[in-house]
Amino acid sequence: MNQTKIISWNANGLRTRIKNKDIDPILKENPDIILFQETKASFEKMDKKFLDESGYNYYFLKGESERTGGLATFCKKIPRVVKRFFNEADDALGRASVLEFEDFTLIHIYAPAGTGKKANMLEKLDYYNSLIDFISQNKDENMIIAGDFNIAHEEKDIFDKDTKVSFTEEEREVIDKIIDLGFSDAYRLFNDDVKYSSWKNNDAKEANEGSRVDYFFVSKSLKDNVKSSDILDNIKSSKHAPIILNLE
């Protein structure tokens, strides 16, 4: 397998990150693939000069509105196949891209938060049911699932354990099911510490009161190819820190 570096980041407004040069530390890492969630931007409104000079092929998926959601995948190699859903019968609310590369299939996700009314949580769980159905059918392939899951899995992955969303039993069971299918949390292959990737605001970040809701999950067939994985919490321009995965 070729050496591959992937960075995933909930940018919370991609155009702003580009305008303020907040994206520069990520570009300096020279990743092969960059996954952006919550872009809050359609392709038509992006800085075309930046895109042309980036050195990447790019694939955009609109969010539910210009204020929320949206995915963008930047990659040096052109995927063999790009889809915007898990299954043809379910477009996953515009919150998933499936990209088939030579060495692996990459599932790029931005899960619904599940906040507010009960229907929102049901929508979130339905979204994950679609994901789990898809990976169940393809679990023996080389596969990576990455992005903002909006779920903290273990107690050490969250500061406020009494939160009503992102740490419920039903949500945590989603991660259990993914692991039961043979997938590994790449960060936990190398780190057993308390380290967060998301915070409510800057004050919470300074106090280290956050959660780890951003993940790379790798299939059993790729586990031995994982060289390292970490949280780049020195990049401070979003409520989320980028996460990084190195394969060889």
JSON list of C-alpha atoms in Angstrom, two decimals:
[
{"chain": "A", "resi": 1, "resn": "MET", "atom": "CA", "xyz": [0.00, 0.00, 0.00]},
{"chain": "A", "resi": 2, "resn": "ASN", "atom": "CA", "xyz": [1.23, 3.50, -0.83]},
{"chain": "A", "resi": 3, "resn": "GLN", "atom": "CA", "xyz": [1.98, 5.91, 2.01]},
{"chain": "A", "resi": 4, "resn": "THR", "atom": "CA", "xyz": [-1.10, 8.04, 2.55]},
{"chain": "A", "resi": 5, "resn": "LYS", "atom": "CA", "xyz": [-1.74, 11.00, 4.85]},
{"chain": "A", "resi": 6, "resn": "ILE", "atom": "CA", "xyz": [-5.34, 12.04, 5.51]},
{"chain": "A", "resi": 7, "resn": "ILE", "atom": "CA", "xyz": [-6.53, 15.05, 7.52]},
{"chain": "A", "resi": 8, "resn": "SER", "atom": "CA", "xyz": [-10.15, 15.51, 8.56]},
{"chain": "A", "resi": 9, "resn": "TRP", "atom": "CA", "xyz": [-11.49, 18.80, 9.91]},
{"chain": "A", "resi": 10, "resn": "ASN", "atom": "CA", "xyz": [-14.84, 20.29, 10.82]},
{"chain": "A", "resi": 11, "resn": "ALA", "atom": "CA", "xyz": [-13.89, 23.72, 9.49]},
{"chain": "A", "resi": 12, "resn": "ASN", "atom": "CA", "xyz": [-17.06, 25.52, 10.60]},
{"chain": "A", "resi": 13, "resn": "GLY", "atom": "CA", "xyz": [-17.05, 27.66, 7.47]},
{"chain": "A", "resi": 14, "resn": "LEU", "atom": "CA", "xyz": [-14.51, 26.75, 4.79]},
{"chain": "A", "resi": 15, "resn": "ARG", "atom": "CA", "xyz": [-14.51, 30.10, 2.99]},
{"chain": "A", "resi": 16, "resn": "THR", "atom": "CA", "xyz": [-13.69, 31.88, 6.24]},
{"chain": "A", "resi": 17, "resn": "ARG", "atom": "CA", "xyz": [-10.83, 29.46, 6.96]},
{"chain": "A", "resi": 18, "resn": "ILE", "atom": "CA", "xyz": [-9.39, 30.11, 3.50]},
{"chain": "A", "resi": 19, "resn": "LYS", "atom": "CA", "xyz": [-9.84, 33.90, 3.72]},
{"chain": "A", "resi": 20, "resn": "ASN", "atom": "CA", "xyz": [-8.16, 34.09, 7.13]},
{"chain": "A", "resi": 21, "resn": "LYS", "atom": "CA", "xyz": [-5.43, 31.64, 6.10]},
{"chain": "A", "resi": 22, "resn": "ASP", "atom": "CA", "xyz": [-6.50, 29.33, 8.93]},
{"chain": "A", "resi": 23, "resn": "ILE", "atom": "CA", "xyz": [-6.20, 26.50, 6.44]},
{"chain": "A", "resi": 24, "resn": "ASP", "atom": "CA", "xyz": [-2.48, 27.12, 5.84]},
{"chain": "A", "resi": 25, "resn": "PRO", "atom": "CA", "xyz": [-1.20, 24.83, 8.67]},
{"chain": "A", "resi": 26, "resn": "ILE", "atom": "CA", "xyz": [-3.17, 21.96, 7.16]},
{"chain": "A", "resi": 27, "resn": "LEU", "atom": "CA", "xyz": [-1.82, 22.59, 3.66]},
{"chain": "A", "resi": 28, "resn": "LYS", "atom": "CA", "xyz": [1.71, 22.66, 5.09]},
{"chain": "A", "resi": 29, "resn": "GLU", "atom": "CA", "xyz": [1.18, 19.10, 6.30]},
{"chain": "A", "resi": 30, "resn": "ASN", "atom": "CA", "xyz": [0.89, 18.22, 2.60]},
{"chain": "A", "resi": 31, "resn": "PRO", "atom": "CA", "xyz": [-1.79, 15.55, 3.09]},
{"chain": "A", "resi": 32, "resn": "ASP", "atom": "CA", "xyz": [-2.86, 13.32, 0.23]},
{"chain": "A", "resi": 33, "resn": "ILE", "atom": "CA", "xyz": [-6.52, 13.75, 1.20]},
{"chain": "A", "resi": 34, "resn": "ILE", "atom": "CA", "xyz": [-8.27, 16.51, 3.15]},
{"chain": "A", "resi": 35, "resn": "LEU", "atom": "CA", "xyz": [-11.80, 16.05, 4.45]},
{"chain": "A", "resi": 36, "resn": "PHE", "atom": "CA", "xyz": [-13.75, 19.16, 5.41]},
{"chain": "A", "resi": 37, "resn": "GLN", "atom": "CA", "xyz": [-17.07, 19.03, 7.25]},
{"chain": "A", "resi": 38, "resn": "GLU", "atom": "CA", "xyz": [-19.49, 21.88, 7.92]},
{"chain": "A", "resi": 39, "resn": "THR", "atom": "CA", "xyz": [-18.16, 23.83, 4.96]},
{"chain": "A", "resi": 40, "resn": "LYS", "atom": "CA", "xyz": [-21.20, 26.11, 4.88]},
{"chain": "A", "resi": 41, "resn": "ALA", "atom": "CA", "xyz": [-20.42, 26.67, 1.23]},
{"chain": "A", "resi": 42, "resn": "SER", "atom": "CA", "xyz": [-21.40, 25.38, -2.17]},
{"chain": "A", "resi": 43, "resn": "PHE", "atom": "CA", "xyz": [-18.82, 24.89, -4.90]},
{"chain": "A", "resi": 44, "resn": "GLU", "atom": "CA", "xyz": [-20.24, 27.86, -6.82]},
{"chain": "A", "resi": 45, "resn": "LYS", "atom": "CA", "xyz": [-19.35, 30.26, -3.99]},
{"chain": "A", "resi": 46, "resn": "MET", "atom": "CA", "xyz": [-15.81, 29.04, -3.39]},
{"chain": "A", "resi": 47, "resn": "ASP", "atom": "CA", "xyz": [-12.67, 31.04, -4.17]},
{"chain": "A", "resi": 48, "resn": "LYS", "atom": "CA", "xyz": [-11.85, 29.66, -7.62]},
{"chain": "A", "resi": 49, "resn": "LYS", "atom": "CA", "xyz": [-8.26, 30.93, -7.47]},
{"chain": "A", "resi": 50, "resn": "PHE", "atom": "CA", "xyz": [-7.67, 28.98, -4.28]},
{"chain": "A", "resi": 51, "resn": "LEU", "atom": "CA", "xyz": [-9.17, 25.85, -5.79]},
{"chain": "A", "resi": 52, "resn": "ASP", "atom": "CA", "xyz": [-7.13, 26.16, -8.98]},
{"chain": "A", "resi": 53, "resn": "GLU", "atom": "CA", "xyz": [-3.88, 26.69, -7.07]},
{"chain": "A", "resi": 54, "resn": "SER", "atom": "CA", "xyz": [-4.51, 24.12, -4.34]},
{"chain": "A", "resi": 55, "resn": "GLY", "atom": "CA", "xyz": [-3.02, 21.19, -6.25]},
{"chain": "A", "resi": 56, "resn": "TYR", "atom": "CA", "xyz": [-6.01, 19.00, -5.34]},
{"chain": "A", "resi": 57, "resn": "ASN", "atom": "CA", "xyz": [-8.98, 17.49, -7.06]},
{"chain": "A", "resi": 58, "resn": "TYR", "atom": "CA", "xyz": [-12.08, 18.49, -5.11]},
{"chain": "A", "resi": 59, "resn": "TYR", "atom": "CA", "xyz": [-15.60, 17.22, -4.57]},
{"chain": "A", "resi": 60, "resn": "PHE", "atom": "CA", "xyz": [-18.27, 19.32, -2.86]},
{"chain": "A", "resi": 61, "resn": "LEU", "atom": "CA", "xyz": [-21.55, 18.28, -1.31]},
{"chain": "A", "resi": 62, "resn": "LYS", "atom": "CA", "xyz": [-24.04, 20.98, -0.33]},
{"chain": "A", "resi": 63, "resn": "GLY", "atom": "CA", "xyz": [-25.36, 21.12, 3.21]},
{"chain": "A", "resi": 64, "resn": "GLU", "atom": "CA", "xyz": [-29.00, 21.43, 4.12]},
{"chain": "A", "resi": 65, "resn": "SER", "atom": "CA", "xyz": [-28.57, 25.21, 4.09]},
{"chain": "A", "resi": 66, "resn": "GLU", "atom": "CA", "xyz": [-25.79, 27.76, 3.60]},
{"chain": "A", "resi": 67, "resn": "ARG", "atom": "CA", "xyz": [-25.54, 28.13, 7.38]},
{"chain": "A", "resi": 68, "resn": "THR", "atom": "CA", "xyz": [-25.15, 24.47, 8.22]},
{"chain": "A", "resi": 69, "resn": "GLY", "atom": "CA", "xyz": [-23.54, 21.32, 6.94]},
{"chain": "A", "resi": 70, "resn": "GLY", "atom": "CA", "xyz": [-21.70, 20.62, 3.74]},
{"chain": "A", "resi": 71, "resn": "LEU", "atom": "CA", "xyz": [-18.78, 18.39, 2.84]},
{"chain": "A", "resi": 72, "resn": "ALA", "atom": "CA", "xyz": [-15.69, 18.95, 0.73]},
{"chain": "A", "resi": 73, "resn": "THR", "atom": "CA", "xyz": [-13.13, 16.30, -0.13]},
{"chain": "A", "resi": 74, "resn": "PHE", "atom": "CA", "xyz": [-9.75, 17.34, -1.53]},
{"chain": "A", "resi": 75, "resn": "CYS", "atom": "CA", "xyz": [-7.50, 14.61, -2.91]},
{"chain": "A", "resi": 76, "resn": "LYS", "atom": "CA", "xyz": [-4.35, 14.45, -4.99]},
{"chain": "A", "resi": 77, "resn": "LYS", "atom": "CA", "xyz": [-5.37, 11.25, -6.75]},
{"chain": "A", "resi": 78, "resn": "ILE", "atom": "CA", "xyz": [-8.65, 11.08, -8.63]},
{"chain": "A", "resi": 79, "resn": "PRO", "atom": "CA", "xyz": [-10.98, 8.47, -7.08]},
{"chain": "A", "resi": 80, "resn": "ARG", "atom": "CA", "xyz": [-12.30, 5.70, -9.29]},
{"chain": "A", "resi": 81, "resn": "VAL", "atom": "CA", "xyz": [-15.83, 6.32, -8.03]},
{"chain": "A", "resi": 82, "resn": "VAL", "atom": "CA", "xyz": [-17.46, 9.16, -6.06]},
{"chain": "A", "resi": 83, "resn": "LYS", "atom": "CA", "xyz": [-20.94, 8.83, -4.54]},
{"chain": "A", "resi": 84, "resn": "ARG", "atom": "CA", "xyz": [-22.92, 11.11, -2.28]},
{"chain": "A", "resi": 85, "resn": "PHE", "atom": "CA", "xyz": [-24.75, 8.44, -0.32]},
{"chain": "A", "resi": 86, "resn": "PHE", "atom": "CA", "xyz": [-24.30, 5.13, 1.46]},
{"chain": "A", "resi": 87, "resn": "ASN", "atom": "CA", "xyz": [-26.93, 3.30, -0.59]},
{"chain": "A", "resi": 88, "resn": "GLU", "atom": "CA", "xyz": [-28.80, 4.34, -3.72]},
{"chain": "A", "resi": 89, "resn": "ALA", "atom": "CA", "xyz": [-32.09, 4.27, -1.83]},
{"chain": "A", "resi": 90, "resn": "ASP", "atom": "CA", "xyz": [-30.81, 6.66, 0.83]},
{"chain": "A", "resi": 91, "resn": "ASP", "atom": "CA", "xyz": [-28.96, 9.87, 0.05]},
{"chain": "A", "resi": 92, "resn": "ALA", "atom": "CA", "xyz": [-28.01, 10.25, 3.76]},
{"chain": "A", "resi": 93, "resn": "LEU", "atom": "CA", "xyz": [-29.37, 13.81, 3.93]},
{"chain": "A", "resi": 94, "resn": "GLY", "atom": "CA", "xyz": [-26.44, 15.16, 1.92]},
{"chain": "A", "resi": 95, "resn": "ARG", "atom": "CA", "xyz": [-24.07, 14.24, 4.76]},
{"chain": "A", "resi": 96, "resn": "ALA", "atom": "CA", "xyz": [-21.95, 11.47, 3.27]},
{"chain": "A", "resi": 97, "resn": "SER", "atom": "CA", "xyz": [-19.49, 10.99, 0.44]},
{"chain": "A", "resi": 98, "resn": "VAL", "atom": "CA", "xyz": [-18.16, 7.57, -0.57]},
{"chain": "A", "resi": 99, "resn": "LEU", "atom": "CA", "xyz": [-14.93, 7.67, -2.56]},
{"chain": "A", "resi": 100, "resn": "GLU", "atom": "CA", "xyz": [-13.32, 4.56, -3.99]},
{"chain": "A", "resi": 101, "resn": "PHE", "atom": "CA", "xyz": [-9.53, 4.79, -4.37]},
{"chain": "A", "resi": 102, "resn": "GLU", "atom": "CA", "xyz": [-7.10, 2.16, -5.58]},
{"chain": "A", "resi": 103, "resn": "ASP", "atom": "CA", "xyz": [-6.10, 1.03, -2.07]},
{"chain": "A", "resi": 104, "resn": "PHE", "atom": "CA", "xyz": [-9.28, 1.66, -0.07]},
{"chain": "A", "resi": 105, "resn": "THR", "atom": "CA", "xyz": [-12.81, 3.02, 0.05]},
{"chain": "A", "resi": 106, "resn": "LEU", "atom": "CA", "xyz": [-13.18, 6.23, 2.06]},
{"chain": "A", "resi": 107, "resn": "ILE", "atom": "CA", "xyz": [-16.49, 7.12, 3.69]},
{"chain": "A", "resi": 108, "resn": "HIS", "atom": "CA", "xyz": [-16.53, 10.81, 4.56]},
{"chain": "A", "resi": 109, "resn": "ILE", "atom": "CA", "xyz": [-19.30, 11.71, 7.01]},
{"chain": "A", "resi": 110, "resn": "TYR", "atom": "CA", "xyz": [-20.77, 14.62, 8.90]},
{"chain": "A", "resi": 111, "resn": "ALA", "atom": "CA", "xyz": [-23.42, 13.12, 11.15]},
{"chain": "A", "resi": 112, "resn": "PRO", "atom": "CA", "xyz": [-26.49, 15.06, 12.28]},
{"chain": "A", "resi": 113, "resn": "ALA", "atom": "CA", "xyz": [-26.07, 16.54, 15.75]},
{"chain": "A", "resi": 114, "resn": "GLY", "atom": "CA", "xyz": [-29.35, 15.13, 17.05]},
{"chain": "A", "resi": 115, "resn": "THR", "atom": "CA", "xyz": [-30.07, 18.18, 19.21]},
{"chain": "A", "resi": 116, "resn": "GLY", "atom": "CA", "xyz": [-33.47, 19.76, 19.76]},
{"chain": "A", "resi": 117, "resn": "LYS", "atom": "CA", "xyz": [-36.65, 17.76, 19.28]},
{"chain": "A", "resi": 118, "resn": "LYS", "atom": "CA", "xyz": [-36.81, 13.98, 19.53]},
{"chain": "A", "resi": 119, "resn": "ALA", "atom": "CA", "xyz": [-37.20, 13.67, 15.76]},
{"chain": "A", "resi": 120, "resn": "ASN", "atom": "CA", "xyz": [-33.71, 15.06, 15.31]},
{"chain": "A", "resi": 121, "resn": "MET", "atom": "CA", "xyz": [-32.22, 12.26, 17.38]},
{"chain": "A", "resi": 122, "resn": "LEU", "atom": "CA", "xyz": [-34.23, 9.69, 15.43]},
{"chain": "A", "resi": 123, "resn": "GLU", "atom": "CA", "xyz": [-32.88, 11.22, 12.21]},
{"chain": "A", "resi": 124, "resn": "LYS", "atom": "CA", "xyz": [-29.35, 10.87, 13.57]},
{"chain": "A", "resi": 125, "resn": "LEU", "atom": "CA", "xyz": [-29.86, 7.22, 14.49]},
{"chain": "A", "resi": 126, "resn": "ASP", "atom": "CA", "xyz": [-31.44, 6.50, 11.09]},
{"chain": "A", "resi": 127, "resn": "TYR", "atom": "CA", "xyz": [-28.40, 8.05, 9.45]},
{"chain": "A", "resi": 128, "resn": "TYR", "atom": "CA", "xyz": [-26.15, 5.69, 11.38]},
{"chain": "A", "resi": 129, "resn": "ASN", "atom": "CA", "xyz": [-28.35, 2.72, 10.57]},
{"chain": "A", "resi": 130, "resn": "SER", "atom": "CA", "xyz": [-27.70, 3.47, 6.89]},
{"chain": "A", "resi": 131, "resn": "LEU", "atom": "CA", "xyz": [-23.96, 3.71, 7.53]},
{"chain": "A", "resi": 132, "resn": "ILE", "atom": "CA", "xyz": [-23.85, 0.45, 9.48]},
{"chain": "A", "resi": 133, "resn": "ASP", "atom": "CA", "xyz": [-25.88, -1.35, 6.79]},
{"chain": "A", "resi": 134, "resn": "PHE", "atom": "CA", "xyz": [-23.40, -0.17, 4.17]},
{"chain": "A", "resi": 135, "resn": "ILE", "atom": "CA", "xyz": [-20.25, -1.14, 6.02]},
{"chain": "A", "resi": 136, "resn": "SER", "atom": "CA", "xyz": [-21.79, -4.48, 7.07]},
{"chain": "A", "resi": 137, "resn": "GLN", "atom": "CA", "xyz": [-22.03, -5.38, 3.39]},
{"chain": "A", "resi": 138, "resn": "ASN", "atom": "CA", "xyz": [-18.45, -4.24, 2.68]},
{"chain": "A", "resi": 139, "resn": "LYS", "atom": "CA", "xyz": [-16.61, -4.90, 5.95]},
{"chain": "A", "resi": 140, "resn": "ASP", "atom": "CA", "xyz": [-14.08, -7.28, 4.36]},
{"chain": "A", "resi": 141, "resn": "GLU", "atom": "CA", "xyz": [-12.83, -4.56, 2.02]},
{"chain": "A", "resi": 142, "resn": "ASN", "atom": "CA", "xyz": [-10.17, -1.96, 2.80]},
{"chain": "A", "resi": 143, "resn": "MET", "atom": "CA", "xyz": [-12.28, 0.82, 4.25]},
{"chain": "A", "resi": 144, "resn": "ILE", "atom": "CA", "xyz": [-11.85, 4.05, 6.20]},
{"chain": "A", "resi": 145, "resn": "ILE", "atom": "CA", "xyz": [-14.72, 5.94, 7.86]},
{"chain": "A", "resi": 146, "resn": "ALA", "atom": "CA", "xyz": [-13.80, 9.50, 8.77]},
{"chain": "A", "resi": 147, "resn": "GLY", "atom": "CA", "xyz": [-15.30, 12.78, 9.84]},
{"chain": "A", "resi": 148, "resn": "ASP", "atom": "CA", "xyz": [-17.37, 14.41, 12.55]},
{"chain": "A", "resi": 149, "resn": "PHE", "atom": "CA", "xyz": [-19.47, 11.67, 14.14]},
{"chain": "A", "resi": 150, "resn": "ASN", "atom": "CA", "xyz": [-21.10, 13.93, 16.77]},
{"chain": "A", "resi": 151, "resn": "ILE", "atom": "CA", "xyz": [-20.69, 11.06, 19.25]},
{"chain": "A", "resi": 152, "resn": "ALA", "atom": "CA", "xyz": [-18.25, 10.67, 22.13]},
{"chain": "A", "resi": 153, "resn": "HIS", "atom": "CA", "xyz": [-17.63, 6.98, 22.64]},
{"chain": "A", "resi": 154, "resn": "GLU", "atom": "CA", "xyz": [-16.02, 6.47, 26.06]},
{"chain": "A", "resi": 155, "resn": "GLU", "atom": "CA", "xyz": [-16.06, 8.44, 29.31]},
{"chain": "A", "resi": 156, "resn": "LYS", "atom": "CA", "xyz": [-12.53, 9.67, 28.65]},
{"chain": "A", "resi": 157, "resn": "ASP", "atom": "CA", "xyz": [-13.79, 11.11, 25.36]},
{"chain": "A", "resi": 158, "resn": "ILE", "atom": "CA", "xyz": [-15.99, 13.74, 26.98]},
{"chain": "A", "resi": 159, "resn": "PHE", "atom": "CA", "xyz": [-15.73, 16.26, 29.83]},
{"chain": "A", "resi": 160, "resn": "ASP", "atom": "CA", "xyz": [-19.46, 16.74, 30.51]},
{"chain": "A", "resi": 161, "resn": "LYS", "atom": "CA", "xyz": [-20.71, 13.21, 30.98]},
{"chain": "A", "resi": 162, "resn": "ASP", "atom": "CA", "xyz": [-24.22, 14.46, 31.79]},
{"chain": "A", "resi": 163, "resn": "THR", "atom": "CA", "xyz": [-24.78, 15.97, 28.36]},
{"chain": "A", "resi": 164, "resn": "LYS", "atom": "CA", "xyz": [-28.11, 15.00, 26.80]},
{"chain": "A", "resi": 165, "resn": "VAL", "atom": "CA", "xyz": [-26.75, 14.63, 23.26]},
{"chain": "A", "resi": 166, "resn": "SER", "atom": "CA", "xyz": [-23.62, 12.96, 21.81]},
{"chain": "A", "resi": 167, "resn": "PHE", "atom": "CA", "xyz": [-23.08, 10.71, 24.86]},
{"chain": "A", "resi": 168, "resn": "THR", "atom": "CA", "xyz": [-26.37, 8.85, 25.22]},
{"chain": "A", "resi": 169, "resn": "GLU", "atom": "CA", "xyz": [-26.39, 5.07, 25.43]},
{"chain": "A", "resi": 170, "resn": "GLU", "atom": "CA", "xyz": [-28.01, 4.76, 21.99]},
{"chain": "A", "resi": 171, "resn": "GLU", "atom": "CA", "xyz": [-25.38, 6.96, 20.39]},
{"chain": "A", "resi": 172, "resn": "ARG", "atom": "CA", "xyz": [-22.44, 5.22, 22.04]},
{"chain": "A", "resi": 173, "resn": "GLU", "atom": "CA", "xyz": [-23.85, 1.89, 20.86]},
{"chain": "A", "resi": 174, "resn": "VAL", "atom": "CA", "xyz": [-23.39, 3.13, 17.29]},
{"chain": "A", "resi": 175, "resn": "ILE", "atom": "CA", "xyz": [-19.63, 3.22, 17.84]},
{"chain": "A", "resi": 176, "resn": "ASP", "atom": "CA", "xyz": [-19.79, -0.19, 19.52]},
{"chain": "A", "resi": 177, "resn": "LYS", "atom": "CA", "xyz": [-21.48, -1.61, 16.41]},
{"chain": "A", "resi": 178, "resn": "ILE", "atom": "CA", "xyz": [-18.81, -0.15, 14.12]},
{"chain": "A", "resi": 179, "resn": "ILE", "atom": "CA", "xyz": [-16.08, -1.69, 16.28]},
{"chain": "A", "resi": 180, "resn": "ASP", "atom": "CA", "xyz": [-17.95, -5.02, 16.41]},
{"chain": "A", "resi": 181, "resn": "LEU", "atom": "CA", "xyz": [-17.79, -5.08, 12.60]},
{"chain": "A", "resi": 182, "resn": "GLY", "atom": "CA", "xyz": [-14.01, -5.18, 12.88]},
{"chain": "A", "resi": 183, "resn": "PHE", "atom": "CA", "xyz": [-13.18, -1.49, 12.64]},
{"chain": "A", "resi": 184, "resn": "SER", "atom": "CA", "xyz": [-10.58, 0.16, 14.87]},
{"chain": "A", "resi": 185, "resn": "ASP", "atom": "CA", "xyz": [-10.57, 3.69, 16.26]},
{"chain": "A", "resi": 186, "resn": "ALA", "atom": "CA", "xyz": [-7.22, 4.75, 14.76]},
{"chain": "A", "resi": 187, "resn": "TYR", "atom": "CA", "xyz": [-6.48, 7.29, 17.48]},
{"chain": "A", "resi": 188, "resn": "ARG", "atom": "CA", "xyz": [-6.90, 4.68, 20.21]},
{"chain": "A", "resi": 189, "resn": "LEU", "atom": "CA", "xyz": [-4.41, 2.38, 18.50]},
{"chain": "A", "resi": 190, "resn": "PHE", "atom": "CA", "xyz": [-1.70, 4.78, 19.69]},
{"chain": "A", "resi": 191, "resn": "ASN", "atom": "CA", "xyz": [-3.19, 6.91, 22.46]},
{"chain": "A", "resi": 192, "resn": "ASP", "atom": "CA", "xyz": [-4.98, 6.08, 25.70]},
{"chain": "A", "resi": 193, "resn": "ASP", "atom": "CA", "xyz": [-5.10, 9.63, 27.00]},
{"chain": "A", "resi": 194, "resn": "VAL", "atom": "CA", "xyz": [-7.83, 12.20, 27.54]},
{"chain": "A", "resi": 195, "resn": "LYS", "atom": "CA", "xyz": [-7.65, 14.48, 24.53]},
{"chain": "A", "resi": 196, "resn": "TYR", "atom": "CA", "xyz": [-10.51, 16.30, 22.87]},
{"chain": "A", "resi": 197, "resn": "SER", "atom": "CA", "xyz": [-11.22, 17.36, 19.30]},
{"chain": "A", "resi": 198, "resn": "SER", "atom": "CA", "xyz": [-14.26, 19.59, 19.85]},
{"chain": "A", "resi": 199, "resn": "TRP", "atom": "CA", "xyz": [-15.27, 22.40, 22.23]},
{"chain": "A", "resi": 200, "resn": "LYS", "atom": "CA", "xyz": [-18.37, 24.57, 22.67]},
{"chain": "A", "resi": 201, "resn": "ASN", "atom": "CA", "xyz": [-16.37, 27.78, 22.58]},
{"chain": "A", "resi": 202, "resn": "ASN", "atom": "CA", "xyz": [-12.89, 29.22, 23.14]},
{"chain": "A", "resi": 203, "resn": "ASP", "atom": "CA", "xyz": [-13.37, 29.41, 26.92]},
{"chain": "A", "resi": 204, "resn": "ALA", "atom": "CA", "xyz": [-14.16, 25.70, 27.03]},
{"chain": "A", "resi": 205, "resn": "LYS", "atom": "CA", "xyz": [-11.13, 25.03, 24.87]},
{"chain": "A", "resi": 206, "resn": "GLU", "atom": "CA", "xyz": [-8.84, 26.98, 27.18]},
{"chain": "A", "resi": 207, "resn": "ALA", "atom": "CA", "xyz": [-10.26, 25.02, 30.13]},
{"chain": "A", "resi": 208, "resn": "ASN", "atom": "CA", "xyz": [-9.94, 21.74, 28.18]},
{"chain": "A", "resi": 209, "resn": "GLU", "atom": "CA", "xyz": [-13.64, 21.01, 28.62]},
{"chain": "A", "resi": 210, "resn": "GLY", "atom": "CA", "xyz": [-14.52, 19.31, 25.36]},
{"chain": "A", "resi": 211, "resn": "SER", "atom": "CA", "xyz": [-15.23, 16.01, 23.66]},
{"chain": "A", "resi": 212, "resn": "ARG", "atom": "CA", "xyz": [-13.67, 13.71, 21.10]},
{"chain": "A", "resi": 213, "resn": "VAL", "atom": "CA", "xyz": [-16.27, 13.32, 18.38]},
{"chain": "A", "resi": 214, "resn": "ASP", "atom": "CA", "xyz": [-14.01, 13.31, 15.29]},
{"chain": "A", "resi": 215, "resn": "TYR", "atom": "CA", "xyz": [-12.70, 9.92, 14.21]},
{"chain": "A", "resi": 216, "resn": "PHE", "atom": "CA", "xyz": [-10.89, 7.75, 11.74]},
{"chain": "A", "resi": 217, "resn": "PHE", "atom": "CA", "xyz": [-12.15, 4.17, 11.82]},
{"chain": "A", "resi": 218, "resn": "VAL", "atom": "CA", "xyz": [-10.15, 1.66, 9.77]},
{"chain": "A", "resi": 219, "resn": "SER", "atom": "CA", "xyz": [-11.24, -1.80, 8.69]},
{"chain": "A", "resi": 220, "resn": "LYS", "atom": "CA", "xyz": [-9.55, -4.90, 10.07]},
{"chain": "A", "resi": 221, "resn": "SER", "atom": "CA", "xyz": [-7.71, -5.35, 6.78]},
{"chain": "A", "resi": 222, "resn": "LEU", "atom": "CA", "xyz": [-6.10, -1.90, 7.14]},
{"chain": "A", "resi": 223, "resn": "LYS", "atom": "CA", "xyz": [-5.27, -1.96, 10.84]},
{"chain": "A", "resi": 224, "resn": "ASP", "atom": "CA", "xyz": [-1.67, -3.04, 10.33]},
{"chain": "A", "resi": 225, "resn": "ASN", "atom": "CA", "xyz": [-1.17, -0.27, 7.76]},
{"chain": "A", "resi": 226, "resn": "VAL", "atom": "CA", "xyz": [-1.88, 2.48, 10.28]},
{"chain": "A", "resi": 227, "resn": "LYS", "atom": "CA", "xyz": [1.40, 4.19, 11.12]},
{"chain": "A", "resi": 228, "resn": "SER", "atom": "CA", "xyz": [0.03, 6.95, 13.38]},
{"chain": "A", "resi": 229, "resn": "SER", "atom": "CA", "xyz": [-3.05, 8.99, 14.21]},
{"chain": "A", "resi": 230, "resn": "ASP", "atom": "CA", "xyz": [-3.40, 12.13, 16.27]},
{"chain": "A", "resi": 231, "resn": "ILE", "atom": "CA", "xyz": [-5.43, 15.25, 17.06]},
{"chain": "A", "resi": 232, "resn": "LEU", "atom": "CA", "xyz": [-3.84, 18.49, 15.81]},
{"chain": "A", "resi": 233, "resn": "ASP", "atom": "CA", "xyz": [-5.12, 20.58, 18.70]},
{"chain": "A", "resi": 234, "resn": "ASN", "atom": "CA", "xyz": [-2.50, 23.29, 18.09]},
{"chain": "A", "resi": 235, "resn": "ILE", "atom": "CA", "xyz": [-4.69, 24.51, 15.20]},
{"chain": "A", "resi": 236, "resn": "LYS", "atom": "CA", "xyz": [-7.17, 26.73, 16.98]},
{"chain": "A", "resi": 237, "resn": "SER", "atom": "CA", "xyz": [-9.32, 28.51, 14.41]},
{"chain": "A", "resi": 238, "resn": "SER", "atom": "CA", "xyz": [-12.42, 26.30, 14.61]},
{"chain": "A", "resi": 239, "resn": "LYS", "atom": "CA", "xyz": [-14.43, 24.74, 17.41]},
{"chain": "A", "resi": 240, "resn": "HIS", "atom": "CA", "xyz": [-12.96, 21.47, 16.17]},
{"chain": "A", "resi": 241, "resn": "ALA", "atom": "CA", "xyz": [-9.35, 20.43, 15.89]},
{"chain": "A", "resi": 242, "resn": "PRO", "atom": "CA", "xyz": [-8.21, 18.61, 12.74]},
{"chain": "A", "resi": 243, "resn": "ILE", "atom": "CA", "xyz": [-7.37, 14.93, 13.08]},
{"chain": "A", "resi": 244, "resn": "ILE", "atom": "CA", "xyz": [-4.70, 13.12, 11.10]},
{"chain": "A", "resi": 245, "resn": "LEU", "atom": "CA", "xyz": [-4.14, 9.56, 9.91]},
{"chain": "A", "resi": 246, "resn": "ASN", "atom": "CA", "xyz": [-0.94, 8.17, 8.38]},
{"chain": "A", "resi": 247, "resn": "LEU", "atom": "CA", "xyz": [-1.01, 4.88, 6.48]},
{"chain": "A", "resi": 248, "resn": "GLU", "atom": "CA", "xyz": [1.83, 2.93, 4.93]}
]
